[in-house]
Amino acid sequence: MSTPFPFTAVVGQDDLRLALLLNAVSPAVGGVLVRGEKGTAKSTAVRALSALMPEVDVVAGCRFSCAPAAPDPACPDGPHEVGAGLQRPARMVELPVGASEDRLVGALDIERALAEGVKAFEPGLLADAHRGILYVDEVNLLHDHLVDLLLDAAAMGASYVEREGVSVRHAARFLLVGTMNPEEGELRPQLLDRFGLTVEVAASREPDQRVEVVRRRLAYDDDPDGFAGRWADEETSVRARIVAARKLLPSVVLGDGALRQIAATCAAFEVDGMRADIVMARTATTLAAWAGRTEVLAEDVRQAALLALPHRRRRNPFDAPGLDEDKLDETLEEFGGGDGSNGSGGSDDSGDSGDEDPDPDGPDGGGGQPPQEGPDGSNDDGSGESSGEVPAQGEPSESGQAPSPGAGEQAPVRAAEPFRTKVLSVPGLGEGAAGRRSRARTEHGRTTGARRPQGALTKLHLAATVQAAAPHQRARGRSGPGLVVRRDDLRQATREGREGNLVLFVVDASGSMAARQRMSAVKGAVLSLLLDAYQRRDKVGLVTFRGSTGEVALPPTSSVDAAAVRLESLPTGGRTPLAAGLLRAHDVLRVERLRDPARRALMVVVTDGRATGGPEPVNLAGRAARLFAADGVASVVVDCESGPVRLGLAGQLAGELGGTAVTLDELRADSIAGLVRDVQGNSRRAA
């Protein structure tokens, strides 16, 4: 086993280290979600924490890590007698992104359960992580039902496995840590709320600190054991502090004054439900124990709010989590005049005390959120245009250059208010990643039939299994009431649910769309479709075309909010190279089919149907469109044509694509134009 990077050698990232240590002291805090860009020591810090966890006493031979002093009475390996056990290090279990449900929660031997009536259970990762750490890297890329399962287990402290009336329960109390890169997609708000704490991490912009990061990493890579040895004393000190804080925690008093501040803060930030209040109370109590105190102070409440509330405040789907610290300080000051029974009289200084380190020598560092610095490329519109773009027609660029003749480029306009859209789905039955858009064969959903299992049996179809075994009972020598079942009799249940798709937006940004009011409405429609894609767990991509080329403004990604940012800054102007835009979209879909063959695509073309520039632009656009029809790509054309005289070009394009055309008004879910329609059915009507 390789030597882990020492936890105390991690440079900076004070909030991350503090959140991890608080959960090490009290797993009841509810785990921590670490959000941040790649390369910011997220995984390094989590893996390093396992070396600091105190050893645990376990019953010898128990696969579920029961404590000898208080074994679980319902342990599948039990019953255990109270007595001495053995000590082992606390485990850190990693849940891979591609794990199955059976790998997470465990699996029953269905064949033995039916034939012998025994509960032959193979524990999963939740059992391995009991009384240790469960680490989920890229938690936002996990299937939603797996996230639901592990969060439920973390909340209840137990895991339940049920297969056709046979059930097993075992204890599953662990420190849950998830890491994610927001650029690759967000977690649903309901799942965010289930993590106790959240921290934002970013690479330091201070050259000296970056130099120290590189120096320590190179030293560790050259000699892991020697580097760890140089930090052994600091590691031992922090480990002892965790043990001391655990012993002190039951003695910490949360007075009425601090509790009132907690409730007022949660109310001020309009968080839903009561989970935030409970998590804040537990976190503030743990902070006091970590600081070696037996009373909760206002500074503990402030720090608890900074860790427990950013991901719970009410916000729009594309808004990043965050907290207004000025508002927080005002709330704490307003409700800080308690009875003083909890030491909250110090709340008069709560606005400043949260920045103070209760133990300057400890690894918790200065509290609060890291500075919300925008990355260098945060203002990039992603449209793929050259650096010679100008902010508006006829105006010079920042470099002082005038626009090229005929460019006609105009400044980006803001999107209109989004609205609820009709459901656009891909026809047929897919087998892609779980989602909420199109019909698909899935592990979860309604049972539609049975088949022979391919590999391990996961979902037994009991009636089909009995029907397959029944004709062979006499030949198998059945003499008693039991059913003689063999492997060949088992039948896997086939289920139908919903999948997520790749929704590729192809947006006309040419001069024919450049009227500000019109483009604002178009962006509002695309933003509405992006919101719909966010809710249905789709991947999205964005291709734009104007001037003479089509550009990939955003490669297919799970980060729908990134697409919204690129859309907002999309400039317009120039000719309408419709064929170039369609051909660029065709290339994007071809590459994505190689990367993820199971994920089906839905192309949404937003245009008025005009094609200009180059020889025979209309014929070229028609030929490009027929490529999608030949590949069977589901397509929708959002007709943006306006005015009293309409040419109907978008409808013609939809016919060439083998899809359907809808107007901006018909896209609304509350439109009188019609009911929710399948893409295939629409295309047949259009033809």
XYZ file of C-alpha atoms in Angstrom:
687
model
C 0.000 0.000 0.000
C 1.433 3.375 -1.015
C 2.101 6.061 1.582
C -0.618 8.740 1.405
C 0.244 12.422 1.161
C 0.168 13.864 4.729
C -2.985 15.779 5.553
C -1.079 18.478 7.415
C 1.195 19.013 4.397
C -1.657 20.224 2.200
C -1.000 23.891 1.427
C -3.883 26.310 2.006
C -7.450 25.003 1.460
C -8.301 25.901 5.066
C -12.061 25.522 4.661
C -11.691 22.117 3.032
C -9.462 20.811 5.802
C -11.700 22.245 8.519
C -14.847 20.676 7.033
C -13.166 17.271 6.787
C -11.867 17.454 10.353
C -15.277 18.447 11.727
C -16.789 15.361 10.110
C -13.973 13.245 11.504
C -14.897 14.514 14.967
C -18.641 14.097 14.461
C -19.949 12.078 11.484
C -23.431 13.274 12.534
C -22.577 16.582 10.814
C -23.591 14.781 7.634
C -20.550 14.664 5.390
C -19.041 17.244 3.103
C -19.330 18.076 -0.580
C -16.170 19.568 -2.076
C -16.747 21.691 -5.179
C -13.923 23.049 -7.236
C -11.865 23.121 -10.381
C -9.566 20.268 -11.290
C -6.134 20.111 -9.713
C -6.998 21.717 -6.375
C -6.032 18.844 -4.020
C -9.630 17.726 -3.425
C -8.875 14.014 -3.713
C -5.471 14.371 -2.058
C -6.950 15.938 1.087
C -9.721 13.340 1.359
C -7.366 10.391 0.969
C -4.952 11.954 3.452
C -7.710 12.227 6.055
C -7.994 8.447 6.378
C -4.541 8.290 7.996
C -5.741 10.656 10.742
C -8.819 8.655 11.690
C -8.451 6.840 15.028
C -8.372 3.061 14.907
C -11.651 1.217 15.479
C -12.458 -1.862 17.589
C -14.295 -4.553 15.600
C -15.676 -8.023 16.230
C -13.305 -10.592 14.797
C -14.674 -12.134 11.600
C -17.624 -9.734 11.275
C -17.929 -8.453 7.702
C -19.936 -5.458 8.921
C -17.408 -4.027 11.410
C -19.597 -4.373 14.509
C -18.226 -2.764 17.682
C -17.388 -5.409 20.341
C -18.809 -3.259 23.151
C -22.159 -2.706 21.389
C -22.624 -5.085 18.450
C -25.518 -4.524 16.077
C -28.327 -6.903 17.172
C -29.546 -7.111 13.559
C -26.107 -7.788 12.045
C -26.393 -10.438 9.289
C -23.223 -12.089 10.677
C -24.597 -11.994 14.239
C -25.619 -12.380 16.901
C -22.332 -11.343 18.517
C -21.498 -11.613 22.175
C -20.295 -8.499 23.954
C -16.592 -8.795 24.569
C -13.117 -7.969 23.390
C -12.382 -7.525 19.733
C -9.475 -6.462 17.619
C -8.262 -3.068 16.440
C -7.769 -2.055 12.835
C -7.365 1.261 10.988
C -10.535 2.997 9.864
C -11.188 2.183 6.225
C -11.532 4.606 3.377
C -13.740 3.095 0.679
C -13.948 4.685 -2.769
C -17.124 4.430 -4.820
C -16.283 4.394 -8.530
C -18.469 6.370 -10.923
C -19.401 3.243 -12.876
C -20.450 1.187 -9.833
C -23.696 -0.769 -9.956
C -26.421 -0.732 -7.328
C -25.449 -4.246 -6.195
C -21.825 -3.180 -5.783
C -22.933 -0.283 -3.579
C -25.497 -1.933 -1.293
C -24.610 -5.610 -1.708
C -26.409 -8.469 -3.395
C -28.421 -11.506 -2.432
C -27.885 -14.952 -3.936
C -31.375 -15.207 -5.427
C -30.939 -18.834 -6.485
C -30.131 -19.984 -2.939
C -32.837 -17.771 -1.491
C -35.484 -19.431 -3.672
C -34.200 -22.999 -3.564
C -32.913 -23.203 0.014
C -34.673 -20.341 1.764
C -31.421 -18.895 3.111
C -30.264 -15.278 3.082
C -26.903 -15.584 1.347
C -25.809 -11.959 1.302
C -22.654 -10.511 -0.206
C -21.897 -7.126 1.439
C -21.344 -4.058 -0.706
C -19.313 -0.893 -0.335
C -21.707 0.571 2.243
C -20.886 -2.308 4.585
C -17.150 -1.907 3.964
C -17.368 1.813 4.801
C -19.174 1.322 8.130
C -17.305 3.277 10.837
C -14.924 4.672 8.228
C -14.928 7.012 5.218
C -16.920 6.615 2.015
C -15.344 8.736 -0.693
C -17.201 9.481 -3.939
C -15.092 11.262 -6.519
C -17.073 13.066 -9.246
C -20.292 12.522 -7.301
C -22.186 14.648 -9.826
C -21.506 12.020 -12.493
C -23.090 9.176 -10.504
C -26.517 7.951 -11.516
C -29.175 9.698 -9.456
C -30.550 6.491 -7.941
C -27.073 5.580 -6.600
C -26.714 9.027 -5.039
C -30.159 8.598 -3.463
C -29.167 5.218 -2.005
C -25.918 6.336 -0.416
C -27.423 9.562 0.951
C -30.337 7.638 2.449
C -27.895 5.235 4.097
C -25.823 8.143 5.414
C -28.940 9.801 6.873
C -30.385 6.639 8.480
C -27.127 4.976 9.494
C -28.284 1.719 7.925
C -28.552 0.058 4.543
C -31.535 -2.012 3.417
C -31.297 -4.569 0.620
C -34.551 -6.080 -0.621
C -35.011 -8.621 -3.377
C -38.449 -10.135 -3.999
C -39.530 -10.252 -0.359
C -36.122 -11.240 1.039
C -34.550 -8.357 2.959
C -31.296 -7.705 4.779
C -30.451 -4.751 7.004
C -27.057 -3.783 8.353
C -25.531 -0.732 10.015
C -23.862 1.781 7.695
C -22.536 4.821 9.534
C -19.691 6.518 7.742
C -18.143 9.867 6.947
C -19.470 10.715 3.486
C -17.231 12.860 1.295
C -18.089 13.791 -2.263
C -15.994 15.821 -4.684
C -17.098 17.370 -7.958
C -16.045 19.752 -10.689
C -19.025 22.064 -11.374
C -17.907 22.404 -14.991
C -19.055 18.822 -15.549
C -22.563 19.347 -14.213
C -24.404 20.141 -10.988
C -26.162 17.978 -8.466
C -29.904 18.424 -8.097
C -30.839 20.782 -5.222
C -32.546 17.898 -3.408
C -29.274 15.963 -3.393
C -27.172 18.986 -2.496
C -29.301 19.437 0.609
C -28.420 15.951 1.824
C -24.741 16.822 2.258
C -24.118 18.395 5.644
C -21.400 20.850 4.598
C -20.027 22.195 1.351
C -16.823 24.012 0.519
C -15.602 25.731 -2.614
C -11.947 25.202 -3.468
C -9.831 27.036 -6.015
C -6.159 27.183 -6.855
C -4.312 29.980 -5.107
C -3.383 33.023 -7.180
C -0.464 33.810 -4.847
C 2.859 32.867 -6.496
C 4.547 32.027 -3.172
C 1.816 29.601 -2.191
C 1.819 27.959 -5.617
C 5.592 27.544 -5.363
C 5.190 25.798 -2.008
C 2.541 23.448 -3.453
C 4.883 22.389 -6.243
C 7.869 22.058 -3.889
C 5.998 19.742 -1.496
C 4.503 17.651 -4.265
C 7.861 17.073 -5.927
C 9.410 16.161 -2.573
C 6.631 13.662 -1.909
C 6.923 12.083 -5.361
C 10.706 11.655 -4.928
C 10.468 10.005 -1.495
C 6.920 9.362 -0.148
C 8.068 7.666 3.052
C 10.705 10.255 3.853
C 8.318 13.128 3.162
C 5.612 11.550 5.351
C 8.166 11.054 8.110
C 8.941 14.770 8.183
C 5.267 15.484 8.869
C 4.721 12.651 11.344
C 4.666 14.882 14.435
C 2.046 17.207 12.935
C -0.061 14.200 11.901
C 0.123 12.743 15.400
C -0.884 16.077 16.920
C -3.969 16.418 14.724
C -4.964 12.794 15.346
C -4.771 13.401 19.108
C -6.826 16.581 18.711
C -9.560 14.631 16.896
C -9.691 12.105 19.743
C -9.851 14.883 22.345
C -12.605 16.707 20.470
C -14.656 13.497 20.259
C -14.434 13.069 24.023
C -15.336 16.711 24.666
C -18.247 16.848 22.205
C -20.936 15.417 24.556
C -20.102 18.133 27.096
C -20.571 21.078 24.699
C -23.609 23.257 25.540
C -25.669 24.840 22.764
C -27.481 27.661 24.550
C -30.730 29.355 23.588
C -28.907 32.434 22.321
C -26.831 30.491 19.788
C -29.837 28.406 18.808
C -31.816 31.568 18.147
C -29.017 32.885 15.942
C -29.034 29.623 13.989
C -32.787 29.737 13.424
C -32.706 33.422 12.453
C -29.881 32.833 9.971
C -31.675 29.946 8.271
C -34.854 32.012 8.064
C -32.990 35.040 6.691
C -31.522 33.007 3.842
C -34.883 31.326 3.128
C -33.591 27.762 3.206
C -36.236 25.088 2.774
C -37.063 22.647 5.548
C -35.348 22.190 8.896
C -32.291 20.177 7.877
C -30.171 23.328 7.633
C -30.982 24.317 11.221
C -30.062 20.879 12.512
C -26.828 20.699 10.516
C -25.828 24.201 11.654
C -26.455 23.265 15.283
C -24.347 20.106 15.012
C -21.593 21.939 13.159
C -21.442 24.816 15.641
C -21.262 22.319 18.514
C -18.468 20.408 16.789
C -16.578 23.636 16.099
C -16.647 24.431 19.804
C -15.335 20.960 20.661
C -12.614 21.291 18.014
C -11.559 24.596 19.615
C -11.475 22.902 23.042
C -14.508 24.777 24.449
C -17.678 23.543 26.123
C -19.886 26.416 24.981
C -20.938 27.557 21.523
C -19.978 31.137 20.635
C -21.192 33.450 17.907
C -18.043 32.780 15.895
C -18.990 29.093 15.818
C -22.445 29.947 14.502
C -20.967 32.176 11.806
C -18.485 29.542 10.669
C -21.214 26.886 10.715
C -23.388 29.056 8.464
C -20.552 29.525 5.966
C -20.139 25.768 5.721
C -23.750 24.561 5.953
C -25.842 27.150 4.060
C -24.261 28.100 0.697
C -25.674 25.057 -1.113
C -29.066 25.332 0.576
C -30.072 28.905 -0.099
C -32.789 29.463 -2.669
C -31.253 30.176 -6.067
C -31.822 29.770 -9.761
C -30.656 26.487 -11.308
C -27.689 28.124 -13.055
C -26.504 30.148 -10.046
C -23.419 28.931 -8.207
C -23.820 28.268 -4.467
C -22.688 31.123 -2.269
C -23.557 33.211 0.759
C -23.802 36.960 1.308
C -21.472 37.417 4.271
C -22.614 40.992 4.939
C -26.185 39.772 5.310
C -24.959 36.961 7.543
C -23.148 39.385 9.841
C -26.181 41.677 10.046
C -28.412 38.739 11.006
C -26.031 37.478 13.671
C -25.679 40.968 15.129
C -29.441 41.546 15.155
C -30.168 38.279 16.958
C -27.036 38.216 19.084
C -28.564 39.795 22.160
C -29.510 36.580 23.868
C -29.608 35.796 27.527
C -25.889 35.128 27.498
C -26.380 31.554 28.707
C -24.335 30.214 25.828
C -21.637 32.799 25.680
C -23.351 34.536 22.780
C -22.696 37.894 24.354
C -19.652 37.866 22.116
C -22.015 38.082 19.165
C -21.557 41.860 19.129
C -18.279 41.071 17.396
C -19.684 38.270 15.271
C -19.115 40.175 12.097
C -15.371 40.015 12.680
C -14.869 37.001 14.871
C -15.575 34.544 12.082
C -12.349 35.579 10.403
C -10.303 34.731 13.467
C -8.656 31.367 13.850
C -9.610 29.792 17.212
C -6.319 27.915 17.065
C -3.733 29.675 14.891
C -1.496 26.612 15.016
C -4.257 24.214 14.058
C -5.095 23.060 10.547
C -8.536 24.655 10.501
C -7.050 28.007 9.481
C -9.085 31.112 8.850
C -12.753 30.311 8.402
C -15.224 31.415 5.812
C -15.607 30.910 2.106
C -12.558 31.194 -0.168
C -12.621 34.412 -2.210
C -14.977 33.994 -5.136
C -12.484 34.879 -7.817
C -13.687 34.419 -11.353
C -11.361 32.276 -13.495
C -9.432 34.033 -16.201
C -11.703 32.642 -18.861
C -14.983 33.358 -17.123
C -15.798 36.202 -19.483
C -15.062 34.212 -22.616
C -18.217 34.003 -24.659
C -17.149 30.665 -26.011
C -18.505 31.505 -29.444
C -15.299 30.666 -31.179
C -15.037 34.107 -32.806
C -11.752 35.820 -33.494
C -10.237 38.366 -31.165
C -11.115 41.144 -33.586
C -14.777 41.185 -32.547
C -16.290 44.506 -31.605
C -18.939 45.227 -28.979
C -21.443 46.772 -31.337
C -21.900 47.655 -34.967
C -19.784 50.608 -35.992
C -17.962 50.802 -32.647
C -14.247 50.070 -32.209
C -13.083 47.054 -30.259
C -11.071 47.264 -27.058
C -7.955 47.040 -29.178
C -9.045 50.141 -31.109
C -9.626 48.294 -34.387
C -12.682 49.118 -36.430
C -14.956 46.300 -37.603
C -14.261 44.790 -40.976
C -16.569 46.039 -43.773
C -19.789 44.053 -43.973
C -19.196 42.218 -40.695
C -22.349 43.742 -39.203
C -21.579 42.300 -35.779
C -23.725 43.457 -32.894
C -23.238 43.322 -29.148
C -24.770 40.403 -27.245
C -28.300 40.939 -25.937
C -29.761 39.568 -22.751
C -32.139 36.634 -22.877
C -35.828 37.129 -22.260
C -37.447 35.520 -19.215
C -37.421 31.703 -19.497
C -40.643 29.708 -19.567
C -41.740 26.098 -19.140
C -41.351 24.252 -22.424
C -43.109 21.293 -23.936
C -41.423 17.928 -23.615
C -39.314 17.079 -26.653
C -38.250 13.431 -26.682
C -36.371 11.002 -28.884
C -38.576 8.308 -30.475
C -38.125 4.610 -29.811
C -36.667 2.832 -26.807
C -33.091 3.603 -25.776
C -30.589 2.156 -23.312
C -28.708 5.293 -22.289
C -27.850 6.810 -18.935
C -30.690 7.281 -16.484
C -32.531 10.568 -16.884
C -35.983 12.023 -17.403
C -36.490 12.647 -21.102
C -36.981 9.658 -23.439
C -38.208 6.084 -22.972
C -35.459 3.561 -22.259
C -34.663 0.158 -20.813
C -33.332 0.863 -17.340
C -32.539 -0.839 -14.046
C -35.363 1.107 -12.425
C -38.890 1.694 -13.614
C -41.976 -0.333 -14.376
C -41.560 -4.017 -15.211
C -42.414 -4.737 -18.841
C -41.264 -8.348 -19.308
C -38.610 -10.947 -18.601
C -35.521 -12.392 -20.268
C -32.660 -14.725 -19.499
C -30.013 -12.914 -17.447
C -26.865 -11.789 -19.199
C -24.224 -11.967 -16.495
C -25.201 -11.542 -12.829
C -28.908 -11.553 -11.994
C -29.928 -8.209 -10.523
C -33.724 -7.924 -10.837
C -35.558 -11.239 -10.520
C -38.847 -11.711 -12.362
C -40.417 -14.140 -9.900
C -43.451 -15.222 -11.954
C -41.359 -15.906 -15.049
C -38.812 -17.857 -12.979
C -41.490 -20.066 -11.426
C -43.094 -20.582 -14.844
C -39.747 -21.679 -16.307
C -39.013 -24.094 -13.423
C -42.493 -25.611 -13.013
C -42.477 -28.060 -15.997
C -39.252 -29.717 -14.780
C -40.171 -30.511 -11.168
C -40.965 -34.211 -11.707
C -37.845 -34.777 -13.804
C -35.762 -33.140 -11.088
C -37.127 -35.508 -8.475
C -39.111 -33.004 -6.463
C -40.775 -34.762 -3.508
C -41.404 -31.995 -0.986
C -43.132 -28.613 -0.931
C -40.044 -26.677 -2.058
C -39.517 -25.621 -5.655
C -36.414 -27.065 -7.325
C -34.836 -24.089 -9.110
C -31.755 -24.176 -11.284
C -29.686 -21.442 -12.820
C -31.294 -21.861 -16.239
C -34.731 -21.160 -14.732
C -33.878 -17.681 -13.463
C -35.377 -14.783 -15.391
C -34.245 -11.168 -15.328
C -36.978 -8.538 -15.155
C -36.870 -6.013 -17.980
C -37.885 -2.544 -16.909
C -38.741 0.649 -18.684
C -37.928 4.095 -17.386
C -36.454 7.297 -18.750
C -33.025 8.178 -20.069
C -31.074 11.387 -20.459
C -30.134 12.439 -23.973
C -27.561 14.617 -25.648
C -29.434 17.802 -26.569
C -27.375 19.637 -29.187
C -28.450 23.226 -29.796
C -27.637 24.641 -33.228
C -28.292 28.382 -32.984
C -28.461 30.841 -35.876
C -26.531 33.958 -34.796
C -26.476 35.659 -38.202
C -27.649 39.112 -39.189
C -31.132 37.868 -40.057
C -31.597 37.074 -36.343
C -29.866 40.198 -35.074
C -32.859 42.381 -34.239
C -32.394 42.900 -30.499
C -35.961 42.143 -29.460
C -36.036 39.071 -31.642
C -32.692 37.721 -30.495
C -33.696 38.322 -26.888
C -36.771 36.144 -27.443
C -34.658 33.480 -29.162
C -32.153 33.383 -26.313
C -35.033 33.192 -23.848
C -36.381 30.150 -25.708
C -32.990 28.422 -25.762
C -32.476 29.228 -22.072
C -35.890 27.691 -21.364
C -34.841 24.525 -23.203
C -31.590 24.504 -21.238
C -33.552 24.656 -17.995
C -35.609 21.727 -19.236
C -32.416 19.821 -20.089
C -31.048 20.577 -16.604
C -34.138 19.111 -14.971
C -34.114 16.039 -17.221
C -30.412 15.250 -16.607
C -29.296 15.671 -20.214
C -25.916 16.455 -21.660
C -25.951 19.579 -23.789
C -23.818 21.088 -26.536
C -23.976 24.382 -28.389
C -23.103 25.047 -32.029
C -23.536 28.521 -33.514
C -23.245 29.731 -37.083
C -22.823 33.189 -38.588
C -20.482 34.954 -40.989
C -18.922 32.137 -42.997
C -18.530 29.230 -40.547
C -20.157 27.161 -37.851
C -18.443 27.071 -34.460
C -18.647 24.725 -31.473
C -19.397 27.240 -28.743
C -19.596 24.476 -26.124
C -18.643 20.808 -26.627
C -21.162 18.309 -25.212
C -21.059 18.488 -21.427
C -23.169 17.798 -18.366
C -22.673 21.393 -17.222
C -25.878 23.029 -18.447
C -24.986 26.251 -16.662
C -21.856 26.543 -18.825
C -24.091 26.464 -21.895
C -26.252 29.213 -20.386
C -23.175 31.411 -19.870
C -22.021 30.910 -23.462
C -25.518 31.642 -24.757
C -25.759 34.884 -22.778
C -22.584 36.271 -24.337
C -23.344 35.119 -27.891
C -22.819 37.942 -30.419
C -24.784 38.198 -33.670
C -24.299 39.532 -37.181
C -23.090 38.608 -40.650
C -24.331 36.114 -43.235
C -26.223 32.873 -42.549
C -24.024 29.814 -43.274
C -26.751 27.290 -42.426
C -24.976 24.403 -44.167
C -21.739 25.086 -42.269
C -23.597 25.075 -38.960
C -25.349 21.778 -39.740
C -22.124 20.128 -40.908
C -20.343 21.214 -37.731
C -23.219 19.757 -35.660
C -22.970 16.518 -37.661
C -19.277 16.247 -36.775
C -20.046 16.827 -33.088
C -22.672 14.070 -33.034
C -20.387 11.669 -34.928
C -17.655 12.066 -32.299
C -20.141 11.740 -29.431
C -21.514 8.485 -30.871
C -18.000 7.052 -30.632
C -17.576 8.272 -27.047
C -20.980 7.250 -25.726
C -22.853 4.989 -28.187
C -25.766 4.385 -25.789
C -26.691 8.066 -25.380
C -29.117 9.146 -28.078
C -29.131 12.655 -29.461
C -31.824 15.278 -29.938
C -30.824 18.178 -32.183
C -32.616 21.486 -31.674
C -32.036 23.924 -34.538
C -32.987 27.515 -33.692
C -33.265 29.521 -36.920
C -35.561 31.331 -39.322
C -34.495 28.905 -42.064
C -32.671 31.418 -44.245
C -29.351 30.430 -45.845
C -26.993 32.955 -47.447
C -23.364 33.153 -48.424
C -21.396 30.967 -50.792
C -22.594 29.170 -53.943
C -26.081 27.617 -53.770
C -26.479 28.051 -49.993
C -30.046 26.659 -49.941
C -29.118 23.474 -51.802
C -26.062 22.964 -49.593
C -28.191 23.366 -46.458
C -30.671 20.793 -47.786
C -27.915 18.281 -48.486
C -26.446 18.809 -45.025
C -29.873 18.356 -43.421
C -30.456 15.060 -45.227
C -27.349 13.635 -43.527
C -29.202 13.778 -40.197
C -32.279 12.144 -41.692
C -30.108 9.309 -43.042
C -28.536 8.799 -39.599
C -31.932 8.804 -37.881
C -31.090 11.743 -35.622
C -34.190 13.149 -33.898
C -34.503 16.835 -34.765
C -36.652 19.816 -33.901
C -36.519 23.154 -35.695
C -37.575 26.146 -33.603
C -38.950 28.545 -36.220
C -37.863 32.086 -35.350
C -39.330 33.745 -38.441
C -41.407 36.804 -37.624
C -43.355 39.476 -39.440
C -46.555 39.485 -41.482
C -44.961 37.732 -44.471
C -43.504 34.291 -43.687
C -41.515 32.206 -46.152
C -41.868 28.916 -44.265
C -38.177 28.066 -44.699
C -37.852 26.567 -41.213
C -40.633 24.093 -42.016
C -38.822 23.071 -45.194
C -35.616 22.561 -43.205
C -37.499 20.382 -40.715
C -38.763 18.237 -43.591
C -35.212 17.760 -44.911
C -34.039 16.813 -41.398
C -36.869 14.323 -40.964
C -37.989 16.221 -37.890
C -40.604 18.767 -36.982
C -40.892 22.529 -36.758
C -42.380 24.486 -33.866
C -42.721 28.221 -33.479
C -41.521 30.085 -30.412
C -45.123 30.325 -29.222
C -45.774 26.614 -29.760
C -42.691 25.774 -27.697
C -44.410 26.952 -24.530
C -45.966 24.235 -22.400
C -49.079 26.373 -21.842
C -49.513 27.122 -25.551
C -52.890 26.379 -27.133
C -51.086 25.131 -30.259
C -51.242 21.493 -29.167
C -50.414 18.827 -26.587
C -47.015 17.311 -25.803
C -45.949 15.428 -28.917
C -43.266 12.911 -29.726
C -40.630 14.008 -32.206
C -41.338 11.105 -34.506
C -45.061 11.732 -34.520
C -44.478 15.380 -35.276
C -42.214 14.593 -38.197
C -44.839 12.348 -39.738
C -47.440 15.119 -39.529
C -44.998 17.610 -41.058
C -44.298 15.240 -43.946
